[in-house]
mmCIF file of C-alpha atoms in Angstrom:
data_model
loop_
_atom_site.group_PDB
_atom_site.id
_atom_site.type_symbol
_atom_site.label_atom_id
_atom_site.label_comp_id
_atom_site.label_asym_id
_atom_site.label_seq_id
_atom_site.Cartn_x
_atom_site.Cartn_y
_atom_site.Cartn_z
ATOM 1 C CA GLY A 1 181.397 228.536 205.135
ATOM 2 C CA ASN A 2 184.088 229.574 202.711
ATOM 3 C CA LEU A 3 183.158 226.827 200.246
ATOM 4 C CA ASP A 4 179.677 228.310 199.874
ATOM 5 C CA ILE A 5 181.230 231.693 199.082
ATOM 6 C CA TYR A 6 183.369 230.102 196.358
ATOM 7 C CA ILE A 7 180.348 228.284 194.873
ATOM 8 C CA LEU A 8 178.230 231.464 194.967
ATOM 9 C CA GLU A 9 181.018 233.414 193.260
ATOM 10 C CA SER A 10 181.364 230.689 190.639
ATOM 11 C CA VAL A 11 177.638 230.559 189.933
ATOM 12 C CA SER A 12 177.505 234.358 189.685
ATOM 13 C CA ILE A 13 180.338 234.376 187.170
ATOM 14 C CA ALA A 14 178.744 231.584 185.143
ATOM 15 C CA ILE A 15 175.407 233.415 185.003
ATOM 16 C CA ASP A 16 177.045 236.700 184.039
ATOM 17 C CA ARG A 17 179.128 235.102 181.302
ATOM 18 C CA LEU A 18 176.170 233.157 179.916
ATOM 19 C CA ARG A 19 174.113 236.329 179.753
ATOM 20 C CA THR A 20 176.977 238.121 177.991
ATOM 21 C CA ILE A 21 177.319 235.273 175.492
ATOM 22 C CA GLU A 22 173.566 235.277 174.818
ATOM 23 C CA ARG A 23 173.547 239.051 174.259
ATOM 24 C CA SER A 24 176.452 238.703 171.840
ATOM 25 C CA ILE A 25 174.632 235.981 169.925
ATOM 26 C CA GLU A 26 171.526 238.174 169.667
ATOM 27 C CA GLU A 27 173.667 240.952 168.186
ATOM 28 C CA ARG A 28 175.747 238.671 165.966
ATOM 29 C CA PRO A 29 173.893 235.416 165.107
ATOM 30 C CA GLU A 30 176.882 234.164 163.131
ATOM 31 C CA LEU A 31 178.520 233.398 166.500
ATOM 32 C CA LEU A 32 176.271 230.340 166.654
ATOM 33 C CA MET A 33 178.587 228.782 164.068
ATOM 34 C CA ASN A 34 181.753 229.643 166.010
ATOM 35 C CA SER A 35 182.788 226.416 167.744
ATOM 36 C CA SER A 36 185.135 228.197 170.150
ATOM 37 C CA TYR A 37 182.428 230.621 171.208
ATOM 38 C CA MET A 38 179.808 227.909 171.595
ATOM 39 C CA GLY A 39 182.352 225.827 173.521
ATOM 40 C CA SER A 40 182.621 228.674 176.008
ATOM 41 C CA LYS A 41 178.847 228.741 176.310
ATOM 42 C CA ASP A 42 178.815 224.997 176.958
ATOM 43 C CA LYS A 43 181.543 225.331 179.608
ATOM 44 C CA TYR A 44 179.684 228.047 181.517
ATOM 45 C CA THR A 45 176.414 226.122 181.231
ATOM 46 C CA ARG A 46 178.093 223.078 182.790
ATOM 47 C CA ASP A 47 179.610 225.299 185.488
ATOM 48 C CA LEU A 48 176.179 226.731 186.259
ATOM 49 C CA TYR A 49 174.558 223.297 186.579
ATOM 50 C CA ARG A 50 177.441 221.955 188.657
ATOM 51 C CA CYS A 51 177.194 224.903 191.037
ATOM 52 C CA CYS A 52 173.429 224.473 191.302
ATOM 53 C CA ASN A 53 173.977 220.840 192.218
ATOM 54 C CA GLU A 54 176.562 221.866 194.816
ATOM 55 C CA LEU A 55 174.043 224.296 196.289
ATOM 56 C CA CYS A 56 171.458 221.474 196.320
ATOM 57 C CA LEU A 57 169.084 223.337 194.054
ATOM 58 C CA SER A 58 166.589 220.998 192.444
ATOM 59 C CA PRO A 59 165.137 221.874 189.045
ATOM 60 C CA GLN A 60 161.993 222.999 190.873
ATOM 61 C CA SER A 61 164.039 225.295 193.135
ATOM 62 C CA ARG A 62 165.848 226.789 190.146
ATOM 63 C CA ALA A 63 162.494 227.379 188.412
ATOM 64 C CA LYS A 64 161.145 229.089 191.523
ATOM 65 C CA ILE A 65 164.209 231.341 191.740
ATOM 66 C CA GLY A 66 163.793 232.153 188.048
ATOM 67 C CA SER A 67 160.140 233.074 188.510
ATOM 68 C CA LEU A 68 160.992 235.231 191.538
ATOM 69 C CA SER A 69 163.635 236.992 189.465
ATOM 70 C CA LEU A 70 161.145 237.557 186.654
ATOM 71 C CA GLN A 71 158.577 238.914 189.113
ATOM 72 C CA ALA A 72 161.165 241.278 190.618
ATOM 73 C CA GLU A 73 162.038 242.510 187.118
ATOM 74 C CA LYS A 74 158.376 243.149 186.337
ATOM 75 C CA GLU A 75 157.911 245.052 189.594
ATOM 76 C CA LYS A 76 161.024 247.113 188.997
ATOM 77 C CA SER A 77 159.823 248.377 185.633
ATOM 78 C CA ASN A 78 156.130 248.779 186.512
ATOM 79 C CA PRO A 79 155.067 252.464 186.311
ATOM 80 C CA LEU A 80 152.300 251.869 188.857
ATOM 81 C CA PHE A 81 154.830 250.707 191.438
ATOM 82 C CA ASP A 82 156.979 253.733 190.639
ATOM 83 C CA ALA A 83 154.048 256.072 191.190
ATOM 84 C CA VAL A 84 153.126 254.401 194.494
ATOM 85 C CA LYS A 85 156.735 254.491 195.674
ATOM 86 C CA ASP A 86 156.868 258.255 194.996
ATOM 87 C CA ASP A 87 153.899 258.761 197.345
ATOM 88 C CA ASP A 88 155.832 257.252 200.286
#
């Protein structure tokens, strides 16, 4: 019910923030030495794992979701799929 919505919102926020933090670190590696910044990363990582536990996602389930996401990303950027889609 409503609790699932809250957990899904929380996990979405945690994922988004972690991705933002990782992009920032790629652009500015010196952020790795910033304890406040890395503390935020740690907080959102814990939030993500807590939410996954609340959603009863085992490590295997999380890996499967990750591989499905990767496959969807590959399909989205595949020129062959784009060409086939244009024929429909």
